[in-house]
Tab-separated table of C-alpha atoms and ligand atoms in Angstrom:
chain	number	residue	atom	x	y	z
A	2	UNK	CA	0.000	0.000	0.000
A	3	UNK	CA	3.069	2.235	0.211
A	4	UNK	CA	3.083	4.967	-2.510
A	5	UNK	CA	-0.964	4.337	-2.848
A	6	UNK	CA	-3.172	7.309	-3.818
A	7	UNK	CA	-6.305	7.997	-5.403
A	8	UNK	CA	-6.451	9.820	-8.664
A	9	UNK	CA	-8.237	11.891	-10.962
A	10	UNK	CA	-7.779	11.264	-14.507
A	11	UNK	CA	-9.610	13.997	-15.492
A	12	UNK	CA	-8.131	16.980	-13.455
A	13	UNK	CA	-5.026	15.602	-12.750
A	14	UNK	CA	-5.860	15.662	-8.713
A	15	UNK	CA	-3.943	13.047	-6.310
A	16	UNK	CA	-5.659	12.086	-2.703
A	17	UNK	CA	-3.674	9.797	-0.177
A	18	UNK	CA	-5.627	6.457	-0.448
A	19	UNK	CA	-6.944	6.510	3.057
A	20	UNK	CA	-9.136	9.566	2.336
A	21	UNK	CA	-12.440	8.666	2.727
A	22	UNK	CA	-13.217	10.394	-0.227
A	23	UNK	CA	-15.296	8.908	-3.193
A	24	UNK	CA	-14.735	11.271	-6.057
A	25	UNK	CA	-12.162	14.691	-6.678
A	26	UNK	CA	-12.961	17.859	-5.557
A	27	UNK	CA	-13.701	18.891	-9.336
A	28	UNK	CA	-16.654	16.090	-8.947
A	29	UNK	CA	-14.999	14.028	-11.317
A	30	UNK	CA	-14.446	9.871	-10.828
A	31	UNK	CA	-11.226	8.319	-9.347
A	32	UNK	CA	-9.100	5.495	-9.389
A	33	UNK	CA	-6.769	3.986	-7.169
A	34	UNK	CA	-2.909	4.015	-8.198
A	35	UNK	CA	-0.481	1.370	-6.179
A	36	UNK	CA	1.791	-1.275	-6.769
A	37	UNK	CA	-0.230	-4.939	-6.341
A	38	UNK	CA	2.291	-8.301	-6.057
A	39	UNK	CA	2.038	-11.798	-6.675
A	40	UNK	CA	3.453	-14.724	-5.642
A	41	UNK	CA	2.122	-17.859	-6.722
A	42	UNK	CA	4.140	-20.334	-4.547
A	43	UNK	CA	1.878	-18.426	-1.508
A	44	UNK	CA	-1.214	-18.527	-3.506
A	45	UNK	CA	-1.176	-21.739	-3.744
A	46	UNK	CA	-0.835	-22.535	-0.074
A	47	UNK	CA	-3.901	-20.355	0.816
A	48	UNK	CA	-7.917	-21.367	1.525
A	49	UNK	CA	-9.941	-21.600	-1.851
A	50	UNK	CA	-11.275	-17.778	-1.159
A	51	UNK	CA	-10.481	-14.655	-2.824
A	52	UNK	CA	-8.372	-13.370	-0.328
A	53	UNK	CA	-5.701	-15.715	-1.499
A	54	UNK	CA	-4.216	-12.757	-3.933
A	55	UNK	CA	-3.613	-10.592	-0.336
A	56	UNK	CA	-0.479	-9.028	-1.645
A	57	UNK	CA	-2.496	-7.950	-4.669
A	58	UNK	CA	-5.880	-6.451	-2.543
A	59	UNK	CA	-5.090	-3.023	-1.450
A	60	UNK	CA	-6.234	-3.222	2.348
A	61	UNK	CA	-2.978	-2.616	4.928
A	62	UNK	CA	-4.077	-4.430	7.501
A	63	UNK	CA	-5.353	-8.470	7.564
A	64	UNK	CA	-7.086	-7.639	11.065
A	65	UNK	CA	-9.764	-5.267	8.573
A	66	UNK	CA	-10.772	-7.760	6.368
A	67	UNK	CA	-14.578	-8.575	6.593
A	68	UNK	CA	-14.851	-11.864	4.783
A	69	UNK	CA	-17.480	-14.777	4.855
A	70	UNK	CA	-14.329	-16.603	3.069
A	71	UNK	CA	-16.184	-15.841	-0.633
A	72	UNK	CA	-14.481	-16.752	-4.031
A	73	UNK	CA	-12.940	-18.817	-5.902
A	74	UNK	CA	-16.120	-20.043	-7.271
A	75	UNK	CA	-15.906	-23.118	-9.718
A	76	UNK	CA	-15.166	-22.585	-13.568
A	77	UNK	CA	-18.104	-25.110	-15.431
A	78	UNK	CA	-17.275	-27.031	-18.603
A	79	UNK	CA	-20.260	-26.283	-21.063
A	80	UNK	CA	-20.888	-26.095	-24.645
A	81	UNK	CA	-23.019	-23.287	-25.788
A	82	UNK	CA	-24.241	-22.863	-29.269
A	83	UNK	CA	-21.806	-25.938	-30.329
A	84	UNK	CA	-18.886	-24.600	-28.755
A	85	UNK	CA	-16.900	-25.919	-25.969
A	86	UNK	CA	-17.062	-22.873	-23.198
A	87	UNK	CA	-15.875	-22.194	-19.599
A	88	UNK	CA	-18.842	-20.938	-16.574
A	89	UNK	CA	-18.024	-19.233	-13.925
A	90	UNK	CA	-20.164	-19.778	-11.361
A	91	UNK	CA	-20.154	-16.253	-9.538
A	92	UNK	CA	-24.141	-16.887	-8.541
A	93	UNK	CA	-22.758	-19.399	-5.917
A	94	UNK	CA	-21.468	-16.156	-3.335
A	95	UNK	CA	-22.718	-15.746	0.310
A	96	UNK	CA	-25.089	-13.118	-0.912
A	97	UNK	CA	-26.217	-14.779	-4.252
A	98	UNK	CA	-23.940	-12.379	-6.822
A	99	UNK	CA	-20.961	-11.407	-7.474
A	100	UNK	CA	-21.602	-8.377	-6.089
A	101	UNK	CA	-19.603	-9.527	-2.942
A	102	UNK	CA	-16.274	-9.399	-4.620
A	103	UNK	CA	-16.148	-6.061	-4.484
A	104	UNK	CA	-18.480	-5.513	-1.168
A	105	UNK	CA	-15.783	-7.820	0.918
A	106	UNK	CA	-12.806	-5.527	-0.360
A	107	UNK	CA	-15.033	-2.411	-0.394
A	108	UNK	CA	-16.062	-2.670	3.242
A	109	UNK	CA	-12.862	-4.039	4.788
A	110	UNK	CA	-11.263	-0.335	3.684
A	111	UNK	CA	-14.053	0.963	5.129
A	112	UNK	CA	-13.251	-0.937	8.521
A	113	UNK	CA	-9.863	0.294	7.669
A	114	UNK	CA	-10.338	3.919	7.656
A	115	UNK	CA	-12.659	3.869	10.959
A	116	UNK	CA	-16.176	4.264	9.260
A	117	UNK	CA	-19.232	3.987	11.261
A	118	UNK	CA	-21.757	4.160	8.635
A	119	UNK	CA	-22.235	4.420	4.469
A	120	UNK	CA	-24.628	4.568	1.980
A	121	UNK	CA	-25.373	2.917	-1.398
A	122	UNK	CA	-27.463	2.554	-4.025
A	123	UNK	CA	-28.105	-0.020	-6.420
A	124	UNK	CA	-30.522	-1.810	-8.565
A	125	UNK	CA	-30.338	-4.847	-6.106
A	126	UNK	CA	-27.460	-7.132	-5.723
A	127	UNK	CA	-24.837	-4.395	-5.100
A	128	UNK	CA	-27.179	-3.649	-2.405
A	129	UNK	CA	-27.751	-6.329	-0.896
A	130	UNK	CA	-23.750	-7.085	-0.496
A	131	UNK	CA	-23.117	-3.898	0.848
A	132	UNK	CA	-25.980	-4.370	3.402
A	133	UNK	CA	-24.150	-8.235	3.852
A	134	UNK	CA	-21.215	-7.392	4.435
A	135	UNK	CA	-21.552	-3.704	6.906
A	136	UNK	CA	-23.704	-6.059	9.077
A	137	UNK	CA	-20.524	-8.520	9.240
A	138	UNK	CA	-18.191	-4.947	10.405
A	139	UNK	CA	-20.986	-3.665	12.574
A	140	UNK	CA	-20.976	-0.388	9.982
A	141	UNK	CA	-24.848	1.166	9.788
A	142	UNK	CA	-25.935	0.827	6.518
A	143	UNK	CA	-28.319	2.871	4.368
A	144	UNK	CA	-29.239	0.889	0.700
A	145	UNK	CA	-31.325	2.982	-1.725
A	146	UNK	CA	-33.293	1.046	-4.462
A	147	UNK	CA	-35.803	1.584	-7.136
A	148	UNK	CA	-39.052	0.680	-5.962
A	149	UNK	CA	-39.539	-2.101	-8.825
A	150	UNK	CA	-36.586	-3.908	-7.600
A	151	UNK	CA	-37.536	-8.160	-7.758
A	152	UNK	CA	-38.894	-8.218	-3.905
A	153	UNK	CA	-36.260	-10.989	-2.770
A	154	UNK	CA	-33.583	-8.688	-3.187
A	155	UNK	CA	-35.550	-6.145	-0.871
A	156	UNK	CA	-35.849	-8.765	1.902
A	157	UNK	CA	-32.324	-9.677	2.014
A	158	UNK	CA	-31.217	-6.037	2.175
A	159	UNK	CA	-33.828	-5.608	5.192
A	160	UNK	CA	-32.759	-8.978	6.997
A	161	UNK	CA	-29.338	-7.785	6.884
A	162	UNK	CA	-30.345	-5.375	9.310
A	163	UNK	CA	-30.235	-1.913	6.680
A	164	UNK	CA	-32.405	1.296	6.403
A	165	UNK	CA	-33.850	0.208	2.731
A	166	UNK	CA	-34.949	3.228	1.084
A	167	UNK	CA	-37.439	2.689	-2.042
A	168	UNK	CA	-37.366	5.653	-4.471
A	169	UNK	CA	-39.824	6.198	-7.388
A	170	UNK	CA	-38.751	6.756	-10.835
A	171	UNK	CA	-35.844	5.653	-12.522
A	172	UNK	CA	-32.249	4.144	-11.402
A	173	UNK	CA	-31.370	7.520	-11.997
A	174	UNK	CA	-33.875	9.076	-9.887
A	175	UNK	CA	-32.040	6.348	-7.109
A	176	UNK	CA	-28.873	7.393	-7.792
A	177	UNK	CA	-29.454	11.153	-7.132
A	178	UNK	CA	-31.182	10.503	-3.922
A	179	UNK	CA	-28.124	8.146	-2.793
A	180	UNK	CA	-25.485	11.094	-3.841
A	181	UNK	CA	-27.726	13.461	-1.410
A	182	UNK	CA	-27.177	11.731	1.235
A	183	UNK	CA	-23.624	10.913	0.485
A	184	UNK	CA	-22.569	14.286	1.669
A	185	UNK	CA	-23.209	13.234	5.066
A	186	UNK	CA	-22.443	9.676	4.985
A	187	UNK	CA	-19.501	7.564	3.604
A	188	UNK	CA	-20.413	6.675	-0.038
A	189	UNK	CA	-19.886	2.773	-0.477
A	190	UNK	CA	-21.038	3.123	-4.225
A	191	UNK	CA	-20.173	0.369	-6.219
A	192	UNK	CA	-20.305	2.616	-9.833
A	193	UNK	CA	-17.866	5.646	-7.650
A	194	UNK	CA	-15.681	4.145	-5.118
A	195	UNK	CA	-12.564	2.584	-6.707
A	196	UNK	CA	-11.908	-0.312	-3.957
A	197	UNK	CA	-15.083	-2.072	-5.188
A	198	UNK	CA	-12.869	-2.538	-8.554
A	199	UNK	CA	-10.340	-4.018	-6.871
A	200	UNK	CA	-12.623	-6.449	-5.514
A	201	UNK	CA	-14.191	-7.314	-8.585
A	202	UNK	CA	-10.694	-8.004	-10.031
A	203	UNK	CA	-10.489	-11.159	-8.300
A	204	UNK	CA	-12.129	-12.025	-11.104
A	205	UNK	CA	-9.009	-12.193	-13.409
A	206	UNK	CA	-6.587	-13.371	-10.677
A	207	UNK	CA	-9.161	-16.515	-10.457
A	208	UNK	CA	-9.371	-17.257	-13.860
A	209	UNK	CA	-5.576	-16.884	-14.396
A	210	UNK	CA	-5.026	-19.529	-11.271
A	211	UNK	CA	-7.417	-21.882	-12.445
A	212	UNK	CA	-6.403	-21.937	-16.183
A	213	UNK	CA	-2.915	-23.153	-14.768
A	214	UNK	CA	-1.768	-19.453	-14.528
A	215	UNK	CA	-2.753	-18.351	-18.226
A	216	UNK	CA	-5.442	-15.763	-19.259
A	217	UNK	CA	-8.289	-17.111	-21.458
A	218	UNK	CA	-8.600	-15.681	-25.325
A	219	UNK	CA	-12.407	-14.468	-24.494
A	220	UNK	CA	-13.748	-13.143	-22.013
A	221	UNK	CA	-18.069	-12.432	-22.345
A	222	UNK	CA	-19.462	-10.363	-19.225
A	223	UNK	CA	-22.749	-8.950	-18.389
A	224	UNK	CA	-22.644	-4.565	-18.197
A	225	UNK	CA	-24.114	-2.202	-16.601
A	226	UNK	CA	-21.959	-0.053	-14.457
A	227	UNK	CA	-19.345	-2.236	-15.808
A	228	UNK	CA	-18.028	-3.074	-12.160
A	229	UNK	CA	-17.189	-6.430	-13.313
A	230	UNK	CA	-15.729	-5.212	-16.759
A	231	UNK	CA	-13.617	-2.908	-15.288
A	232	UNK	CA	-12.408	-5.142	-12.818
A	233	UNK	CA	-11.123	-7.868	-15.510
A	234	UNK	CA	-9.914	-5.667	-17.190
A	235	UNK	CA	-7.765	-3.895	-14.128
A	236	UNK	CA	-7.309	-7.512	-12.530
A	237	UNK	CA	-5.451	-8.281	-15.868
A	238	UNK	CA	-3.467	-5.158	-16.728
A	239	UNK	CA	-2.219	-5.575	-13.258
A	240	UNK	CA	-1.038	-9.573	-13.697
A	241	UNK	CA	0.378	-8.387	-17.182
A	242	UNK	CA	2.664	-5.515	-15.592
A	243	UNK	CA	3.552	-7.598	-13.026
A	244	UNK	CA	4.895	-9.939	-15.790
A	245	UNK	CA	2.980	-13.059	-15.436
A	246	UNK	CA	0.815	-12.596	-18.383
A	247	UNK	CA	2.043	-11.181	-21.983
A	248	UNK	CA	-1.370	-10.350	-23.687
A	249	UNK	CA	-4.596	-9.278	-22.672
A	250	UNK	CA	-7.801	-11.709	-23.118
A	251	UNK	CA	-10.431	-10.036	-25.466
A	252	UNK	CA	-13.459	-8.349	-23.410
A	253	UNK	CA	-16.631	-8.816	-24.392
A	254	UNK	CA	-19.398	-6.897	-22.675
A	255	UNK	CA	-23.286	-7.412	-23.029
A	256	UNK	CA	-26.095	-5.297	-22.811
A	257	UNK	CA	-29.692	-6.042	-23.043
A	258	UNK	CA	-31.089	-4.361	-26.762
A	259	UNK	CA	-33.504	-3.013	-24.071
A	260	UNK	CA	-31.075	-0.130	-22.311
A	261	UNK	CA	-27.739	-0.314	-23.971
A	262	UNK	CA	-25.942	2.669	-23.910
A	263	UNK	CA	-22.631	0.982	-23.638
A	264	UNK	CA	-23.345	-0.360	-27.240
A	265	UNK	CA	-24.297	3.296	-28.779
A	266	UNK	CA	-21.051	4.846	-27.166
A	267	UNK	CA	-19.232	1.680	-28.669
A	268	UNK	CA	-20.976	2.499	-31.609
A	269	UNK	CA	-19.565	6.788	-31.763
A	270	UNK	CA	-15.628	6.882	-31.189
A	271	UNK	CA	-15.760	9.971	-30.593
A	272	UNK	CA	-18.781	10.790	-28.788
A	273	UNK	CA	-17.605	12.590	-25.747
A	274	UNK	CA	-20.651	12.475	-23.847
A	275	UNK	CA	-23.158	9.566	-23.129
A	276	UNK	CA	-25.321	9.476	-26.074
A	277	UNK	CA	-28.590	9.706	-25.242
A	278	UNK	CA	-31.236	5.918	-25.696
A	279	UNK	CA	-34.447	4.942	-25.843
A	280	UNK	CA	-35.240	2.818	-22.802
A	281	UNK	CA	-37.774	0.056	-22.868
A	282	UNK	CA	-38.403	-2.913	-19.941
A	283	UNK	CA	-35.980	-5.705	-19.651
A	284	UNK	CA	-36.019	-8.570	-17.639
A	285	UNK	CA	-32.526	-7.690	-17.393
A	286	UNK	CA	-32.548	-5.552	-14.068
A	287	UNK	CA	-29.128	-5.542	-12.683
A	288	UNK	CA	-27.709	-4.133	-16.521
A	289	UNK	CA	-30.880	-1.813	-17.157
A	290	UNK	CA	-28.381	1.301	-16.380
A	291	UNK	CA	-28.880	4.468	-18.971
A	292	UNK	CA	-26.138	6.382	-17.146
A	293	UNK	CA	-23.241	4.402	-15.913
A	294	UNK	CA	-20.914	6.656	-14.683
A	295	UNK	CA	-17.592	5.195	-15.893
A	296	UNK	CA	-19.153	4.996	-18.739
A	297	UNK	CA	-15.756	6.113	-20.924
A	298	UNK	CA	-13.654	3.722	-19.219
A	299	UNK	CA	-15.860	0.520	-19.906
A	300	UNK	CA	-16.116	1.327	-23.266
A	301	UNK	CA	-12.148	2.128	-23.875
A	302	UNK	CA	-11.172	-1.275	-22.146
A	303	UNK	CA	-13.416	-2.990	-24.731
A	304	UNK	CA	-11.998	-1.258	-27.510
A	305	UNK	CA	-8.044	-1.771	-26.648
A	306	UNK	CA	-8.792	-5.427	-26.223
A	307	UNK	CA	-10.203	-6.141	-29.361
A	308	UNK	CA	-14.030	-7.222	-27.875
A	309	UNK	CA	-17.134	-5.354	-28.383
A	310	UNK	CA	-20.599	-4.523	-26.866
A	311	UNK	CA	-22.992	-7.374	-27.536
A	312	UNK	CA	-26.765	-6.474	-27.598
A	313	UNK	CA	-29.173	-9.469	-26.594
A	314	UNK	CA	-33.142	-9.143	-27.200
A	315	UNK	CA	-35.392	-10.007	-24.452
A	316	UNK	CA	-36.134	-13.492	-26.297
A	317	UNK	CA	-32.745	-14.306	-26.507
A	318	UNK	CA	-32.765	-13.873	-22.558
A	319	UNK	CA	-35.373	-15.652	-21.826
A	320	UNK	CA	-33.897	-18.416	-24.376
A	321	UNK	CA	-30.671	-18.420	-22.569
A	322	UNK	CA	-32.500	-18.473	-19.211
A	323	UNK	CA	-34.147	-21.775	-19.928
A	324	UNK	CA	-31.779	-23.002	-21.607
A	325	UNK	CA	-29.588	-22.811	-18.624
A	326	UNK	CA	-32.706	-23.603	-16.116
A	327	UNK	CA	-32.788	-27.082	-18.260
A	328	UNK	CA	-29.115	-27.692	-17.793
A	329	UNK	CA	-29.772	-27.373	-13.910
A	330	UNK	CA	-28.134	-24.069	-13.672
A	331	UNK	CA	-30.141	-21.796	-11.201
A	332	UNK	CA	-29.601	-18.273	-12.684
A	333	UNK	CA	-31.378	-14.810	-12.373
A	334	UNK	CA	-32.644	-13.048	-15.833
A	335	UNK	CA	-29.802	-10.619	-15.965
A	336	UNK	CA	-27.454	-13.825	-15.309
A	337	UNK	CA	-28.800	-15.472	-18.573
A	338	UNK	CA	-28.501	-12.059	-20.477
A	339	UNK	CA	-24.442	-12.840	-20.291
A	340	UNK	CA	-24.792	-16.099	-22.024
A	341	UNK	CA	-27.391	-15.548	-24.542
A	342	UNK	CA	-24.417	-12.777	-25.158
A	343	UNK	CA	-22.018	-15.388	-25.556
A	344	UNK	CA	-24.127	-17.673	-27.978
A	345	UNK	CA	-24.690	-14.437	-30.243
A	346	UNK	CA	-21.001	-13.692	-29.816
A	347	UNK	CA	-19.464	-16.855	-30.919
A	348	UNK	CA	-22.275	-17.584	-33.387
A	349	UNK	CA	-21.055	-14.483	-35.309
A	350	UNK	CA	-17.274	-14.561	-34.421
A	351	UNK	CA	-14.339	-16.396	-34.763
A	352	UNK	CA	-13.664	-16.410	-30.941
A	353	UNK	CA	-9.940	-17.126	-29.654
A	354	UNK	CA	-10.233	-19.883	-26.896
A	355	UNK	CA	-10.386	-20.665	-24.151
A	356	UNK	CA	-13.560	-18.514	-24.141
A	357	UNK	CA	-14.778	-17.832	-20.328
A	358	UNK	CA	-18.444	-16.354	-19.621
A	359	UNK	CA	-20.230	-15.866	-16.263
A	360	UNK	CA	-23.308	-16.269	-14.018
A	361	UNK	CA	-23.319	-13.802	-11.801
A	362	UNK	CA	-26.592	-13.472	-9.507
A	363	UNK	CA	-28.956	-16.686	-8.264
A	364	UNK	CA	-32.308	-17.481	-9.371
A	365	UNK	CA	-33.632	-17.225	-6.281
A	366	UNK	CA	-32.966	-13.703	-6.542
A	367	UNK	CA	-35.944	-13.253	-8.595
A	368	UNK	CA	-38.074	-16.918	-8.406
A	369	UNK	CA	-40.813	-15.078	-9.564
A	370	UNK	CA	-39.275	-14.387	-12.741
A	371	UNK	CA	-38.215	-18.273	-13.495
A	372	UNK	CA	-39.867	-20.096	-16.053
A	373	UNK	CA	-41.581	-23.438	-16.586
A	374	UNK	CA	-39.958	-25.230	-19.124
A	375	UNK	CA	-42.239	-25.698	-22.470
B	15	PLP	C1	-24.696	-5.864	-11.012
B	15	PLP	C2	-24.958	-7.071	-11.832
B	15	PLP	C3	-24.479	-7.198	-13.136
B	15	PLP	C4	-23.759	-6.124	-13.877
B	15	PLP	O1	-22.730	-5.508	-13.198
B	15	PLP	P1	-22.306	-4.040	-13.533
B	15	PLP	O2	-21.282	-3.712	-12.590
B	15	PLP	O3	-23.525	-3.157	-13.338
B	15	PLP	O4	-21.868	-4.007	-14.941
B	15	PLP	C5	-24.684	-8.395	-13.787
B	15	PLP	N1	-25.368	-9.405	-13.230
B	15	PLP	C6	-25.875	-9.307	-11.990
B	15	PLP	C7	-26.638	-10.462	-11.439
B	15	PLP	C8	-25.689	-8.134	-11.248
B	15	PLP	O5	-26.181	-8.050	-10.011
């Protein structure tokens, strides 16, 4: 952690790392800067959890970590549309998503830097960690959530012991109200603060372990916020400067047709604001975001790699969600919108293997959106 600091891209601003500061004083996003190290021999040696790359997770002190031991989840052997592909299972996490990855890493700086209490908001699973995992610290915890969000997702947030706050309108509307309060309270967003990256990073270091320490060609992952994106693609970079890795895997990131404004800023190279979409309902939920705020960066990771931004129609998600429900894989909608991504991406591409997609939130995050088979 020595030499870490927090940095502004845009206005050139640095911030010491244990700040407890979410964004630059110009208003503008940040990212954290530091030095991460690996050493596989230790890896090795370590419990199947996340926290096995410790020299590469940027928390000082072991005694701050707030872990239920997640991670490390399995990596499935399936064939999709013909092709011989690699699952990870990221819906098998204490909370149900992958969401934790970054709420375990998130929280345990927050520990770290003496927080009593934070705020989030979400669309549901990021939520729902947060809430998870502040209960584990003892931190207070306010979650703020669309009022349409699937009602399972609600409970968990409330069992966990959080304020849940439903707001009316759009994920937008959520987000605004969440920023509000988050000049009084520490802001644990998952879309702002940089630590939940370097959670969601595990990601890569997983994949690279349990491909005997290689990175897979492909790489097809649901996006909204593109927490999960970003983190591949940071969990990566940071293996490839460390010199264990000497190309990067090509990122593929899917959006439901539905609210895909990832795609349209794919789409304009040189659009240098968000273009502007047409929403319409998706069973989707956890990718339905029109204004993901790291927006630029999502799209530029795709780019460099050579990947691009899928679109999936809500039949193809619904395909892909029995499809998977008949192979006995328990999945929530915006799970199966990933891998009716990767059937449309391999169907029309010339993929270089191995080629690695996800599930990333449980069906029984949403039963009531599960279907009977035909
Ligand atoms: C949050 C979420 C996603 C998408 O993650 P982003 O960070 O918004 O790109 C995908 N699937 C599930 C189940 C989620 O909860």
């Amino acid at each position: 952690m020595n030499g870490a600091a927090l940095v502004c891209a845009a206005a050139g601003e640095r911030y010491g790392a244990d700040e407890p500061r979410w964004r630059g004083d110009s208003g503008e996003l940040l990212d954290l800067e530091w030095t991460p190290a690996f050493f596989p021999e230790r890896i090795r040696q370590r419990s199947p959890n996340l926290w096995r790359y410790r020299e590469a997770i940027p928390v000082r002190e072991d005694r701050n970590i707030v872990s239920f031991g997640e991670g490390f989840t399995p990596l499935f052997p399936a064939t999709l549309a013909g092709q011989k592909i690699l699952i990870k299972l990221d819906h098998l996490f204490p909370t149900g998503s992958y969401k934790d990855r970054g709420a375990t890493v998130l929280i345990s700086k927050a520990r770290e830097l003496g927080i009593r209490a934070v705020v989030q908001d979400s669309s549901g699973n990021a939520g729902v960690s947060i809430a998870c995992y502040s209960a584990l610290a003892g931190i207070r915890c306010e979650i703020f959530v669309p009022a349409s969000t699937s009602p399972a997702k609600l409970v968990q947030i409330r069992h966990a012991g959080a304020t849940l706050r439903e707001i009316p309108g759009s994920r937008e509307d959520t987000a605004r109200a969440a920023r509000k309060r988050a000049e009084e309270v520490y802001y644990a967003s998952h879309c702002w603060n940089p630590f939940f990256h370097h959670g969601t990073k595990t990601f890569a270091f997983e994949l690279w372990e349990q491909l005997s320490w290689r990175a897979p060609g492909t790489i097809i992952l649901p996006a909204g916020n593109g927490t999960l994106v970003l983190g591949t693609w940071i969990g990566f970079r940071e293996l490839m400067e460390a010199g264990f890795l000497d190309r990067m895997p090509v990122i593929v990131a899917v959006q439901a047709s539905a609210c895909a404004p990832l795609a349209a800023a794919f789409l304009q190279p040189s659009a240098h604001t968000l273009p502007a979409i047409e929403l319409h309902p998706t069973a989707a939920e956890g990718i339905a975001i029109a204004e993901p705020v790291r927006w630029k960066g999502i799209v530029q990771a795709v780019r460099e790699t050579g990947g691009i931004v899928q679109t999936v129609e809500e039949a193809e998600i619904l395909g892909a969600l029995r499809e998977t429900g008949a192979m006995g894989l328990c999945i929530e909608p915006t799970a199966a919108a990933a891998v009716a991504g990767a059937k449309k991406y391999l169907a029309q591409n010339d993929a270089v293997g191995p080629v690695v997609t996800v599930v990333t939130g449980h069906g029984l995050k949403s039963p009531e959106k599960l279907l009977p088979h035909p």
